[in-house]
Amino acid sequence: MKKQLDKELEHLRFTKQRNVMGRMGKPTWKQRLNSLWHKEIEIPLLPVAAFGMMIVLLSGLTFAGNEISYTTRDSNETIKIGGNVYWKEDFEKLVKKYEN
């Protein structure tokens, strides 16, 4: 069988022997960096999605604890002075502050 294969392939010659033999040695830093750069990374979707949702929920809970409290005014009266609108209570406080 080997003789028959050698007979059929005798007209084929391997011309890139030097290139292949040159590549068989230790890889250079450039080749190592190139192989690292072209490395395929697989990221599982389920754990990454679960981790992302946990971060979103924890940040939501953190910010939900900092509720903003709005004070309600006893009177909703406004006054217009000089083209500007003020709350009556705030205006009276400022007037009392600057009268003294």
Coordinates of C-alpha atoms in Angstrom, one line a residue:
M1 CA 0.0 0.0 0.0
K2 CA 2.9 2.4 0.8
K3 CA 4.5 1.7 -2.5
Q4 CA 1.3 2.4 -4.4
L5 CA 0.9 5.7 -2.4
D6 CA 4.5 6.7 -3.1
K7 CA 4.0 5.9 -6.8
E8 CA 0.9 8.1 -7.0
L9 CA 2.4 11.0 -5.1
E10 CA 5.9 11.0 -6.6
H11 CA 5.2 13.9 -8.9
L12 CA 4.2 16.1 -5.9
R13 CA 7.0 18.1 -4.3
F14 CA 6.9 19.9 -1.0
T15 CA 8.3 23.4 -1.7
K16 CA 7.6 25.3 1.5
Q17 CA 9.8 23.1 3.7
R18 CA 11.9 26.0 5.0
N19 CA 8.9 28.0 6.1
V20 CA 7.4 25.0 8.0
M21 CA 10.8 24.1 9.6
G22 CA 11.2 27.7 10.6
R23 CA 7.8 27.7 12.4
M24 CA 8.6 24.5 14.3
G25 CA 11.0 26.3 16.7
K26 CA 10.1 28.2 19.8
P27 CA 7.4 30.9 19.1
T28 CA 8.6 34.5 19.3
W29 CA 7.1 37.1 21.5
K30 CA 5.2 38.5 18.5
Q31 CA 3.8 35.1 17.7
R32 CA 2.8 34.6 21.4
L33 CA 1.1 38.0 21.6
N34 CA -0.7 37.3 18.3
S35 CA -2.0 34.0 19.5
L36 CA -3.1 35.6 22.8
W37 CA -4.9 38.4 20.9
H38 CA -6.7 35.9 18.7
K39 CA -7.8 33.7 21.6
E40 CA -11.5 32.9 21.6
I41 CA -13.3 33.7 24.9
E42 CA -16.6 32.2 25.8
I43 CA -18.8 34.1 28.3
P44 CA -21.8 32.1 29.7
L45 CA -24.9 34.2 29.4
L46 CA -26.9 33.1 32.4
P47 CA -24.3 33.9 35.1
V48 CA -23.5 37.2 33.6
A49 CA -27.2 38.2 33.2
A50 CA -27.8 37.1 36.8
F51 CA -24.9 39.1 38.1
G52 CA -26.0 42.2 36.1
M53 CA -29.6 41.9 37.5
M54 CA -28.2 41.6 41.0
I55 CA -26.2 44.8 40.6
V56 CA -29.2 46.7 39.2
L57 CA -31.4 45.5 42.1
L58 CA -28.8 46.3 44.8
S59 CA -28.3 49.8 43.3
G60 CA -32.0 50.3 43.2
L61 CA -32.4 49.3 46.8
T62 CA -29.5 51.6 47.8
F63 CA -31.1 54.6 46.0
A64 CA -34.6 53.7 47.3
G65 CA -33.3 54.1 50.8
N66 CA -32.5 57.8 50.1
E67 CA -36.1 58.9 49.7
I68 CA -36.6 62.6 49.2
S69 CA -39.2 64.0 51.6
Y70 CA -41.2 67.0 50.5
T71 CA -42.6 69.3 53.0
T72 CA -46.2 70.4 52.6
R73 CA -47.1 74.0 53.1
D74 CA -49.9 75.0 55.4
S75 CA -51.2 77.6 53.0
N76 CA -50.9 77.5 49.2
E77 CA -51.1 81.2 48.9
T78 CA -48.8 83.0 46.5
I79 CA -48.2 86.7 46.1
K80 CA -46.9 88.5 43.1
I81 CA -44.3 91.3 43.7
G82 CA -42.4 93.0 40.9
G83 CA -43.5 90.4 38.3
N84 CA -42.2 87.5 40.4
V85 CA -44.4 85.0 42.3
Y86 CA -43.5 84.0 45.9
W87 CA -44.9 81.8 48.6
K88 CA -46.6 84.1 51.1
E89 CA -45.0 82.3 54.1
D90 CA -41.5 82.6 52.6
F91 CA -41.9 86.2 51.7
E92 CA -43.1 87.1 55.3
K93 CA -40.1 85.2 56.8
L94 CA -37.7 87.2 54.6
V95 CA -39.4 90.5 55.4
K96 CA -39.2 89.8 59.2
K97 CA -35.6 88.8 58.8
Y98 CA -34.5 92.0 57.1
E99 CA -36.8 94.3 59.2
N100 CA -34.7 93.8 62.3

